[in-house]
Amino acid sequence: MQLPRGAAGADVLARLDRFVIETPSWGYADTGTRFGKFLQDAAATSIDEKLADAAEVHRLTGCCPSVAVHVLWDFPGGGSEAEIRRIAARAASLGVRVGSINPNVFEDQAYKWGSLTNRDPEVRRRALDHIFDSIRIGELCGSNLLTLWFADGTNYPGQADLRQRKRWMSEGLREVHARLPADGTMLIEYKPFEPAFYHSDIADWGMAHALAKEAGPRAKVLVDLGHHLPGCNIEHIVAFLIDEGALGGFHFNDRKYADDDLTTGSIDPYQLFRIFNEIAGAEHERGGPGAGTSADLPVAYMIDQSHNLKPKIEAMIQTVMTVQEIFLKALLVDRDALRRAQDREDLVAAEGVVKDAFWTDVREGIAEHRRSRDLPPDPLAAFRESGYAARAAAQRGPRKKPEGGRYA
Ligand code: PSV
Ligand code: MN
């Protein structure tokens, strides 16, 4: 199977061009595991450096115009209006913009027993105030996307009243929804474990969906690919949420065991393809790539990875290229042939149709398309040739000198 030529090919490539991917500020910084961190000389140490790195990824790939920010990590000045405006202007000067706003209600000591589910009303209020402040930051930056992840949960049976905590979570999320600006959307992320090990207050997509429905029409579900128990059929969840009008966005990453935050498609590219197959199938039903933006599902595609060993920018570019390739493969599934095979219960043919698209090598086609858009055909090779990483390492590395055998 080949990339289609003519109008059909142009439609598919136009859909690929509309497929924008948000990169996360934290993916450019030094991160580690709970056992330690190995620092990289070129890793970003400030929001300005993270934005510069994100802009480099966008310059080379042409599809990553926005950067997710984590409020406490990226607005060290406390989020004053002057600081927010400066960061937004800095992003604009680099050719990118601030994307989803991620409040942080999990690091402060106050949240030991939970944030919106804390039994102390003052802590619940404090968490809400921080989320309201994050909405204000979004408004000042020109971002209308709020992404909410809660570490709330318990470690032991009997530790807390699960139903009561559910009600507090629901109450808080309704208040957040009421504060959204007119064009605002809030995405609710779920995760079955970590940091809580017995129960998480929003453990799965069903809970996130129920809470989103209660919160209001502009609350949707965020699917982080690392936030499922082994063996979970993520594409089924995605299909179900699409059909409910409840799929709001993705956090892309890959995993072998838990929430490993490995680069997307590195472990199971076929799983990512099966997920995109559901999206492409739903968009086909809405009119197909030829229908233009009206067929596109309103979904935010975001990366959420921790590059503790791979060089950060290379990891990000590799991820973006993989996501583009696999999304394009899903657009190639012959929907009519698939439907016909399904209608006659021809399982072998149906799987063959899906697999034909998966095995299509789209890399040369994308490279050619990039050339036609004045982008480097191989963004990763172009990055390696650019000398950007060496320059960043020379500027940033000296600030990270080891002290007494340990890095400061
Ligand atoms: C939590 O595991 C998570 O997936 C959330 O999206 C956080 O905002 C992000 O990782 C960064 O820690
Ligand atoms: Mn996430």
XYZ file of C-alpha atoms in Angstrom, residues 24-31 37-55 67 73-74 307 310-313 316 383 388-389 391-397 399-400:
48
model
C 5.411 20.108 27.374
C 7.776 22.587 29.007
C 8.814 19.914 31.502
C 9.982 17.594 28.720
C 12.917 19.951 28.059
C 14.110 20.110 31.666
C 16.144 17.690 33.742
C 13.826 15.097 35.199
C 18.260 12.442 38.314
C 21.038 12.359 35.716
C 21.600 15.895 34.529
C 22.210 16.788 30.894
C 24.301 19.834 30.046
C 21.913 20.979 27.329
C 18.705 20.570 29.357
C 16.703 23.741 29.926
C 16.814 25.329 33.349
C 14.268 28.131 32.979
C 11.025 28.832 31.190
C 12.903 30.964 28.663
C 15.164 28.050 27.786
C 12.229 25.633 27.643
C 10.426 27.964 25.256
C 13.537 28.302 23.119
C 13.838 24.506 22.916
C 10.145 24.128 22.087
C 10.519 26.775 19.387
C 3.894 24.672 24.762
C 7.471 25.090 37.646
C 7.224 27.725 34.917
C 13.184 12.266 29.099
C 17.406 10.494 25.983
C 18.594 13.985 24.995
C 15.506 16.118 25.533
C 15.064 17.847 22.187
C 10.800 15.379 21.486
C 18.561 19.123 14.533
C 21.864 23.716 18.743
C 22.480 21.098 21.449
C 25.512 25.595 21.958
C 22.880 25.013 24.634
C 25.229 22.700 26.540
C 28.013 25.301 26.452
C 25.698 27.977 27.813
C 23.706 25.903 30.296
C 26.081 23.139 31.389
C 25.503 26.227 35.682
C 25.140 22.594 36.691
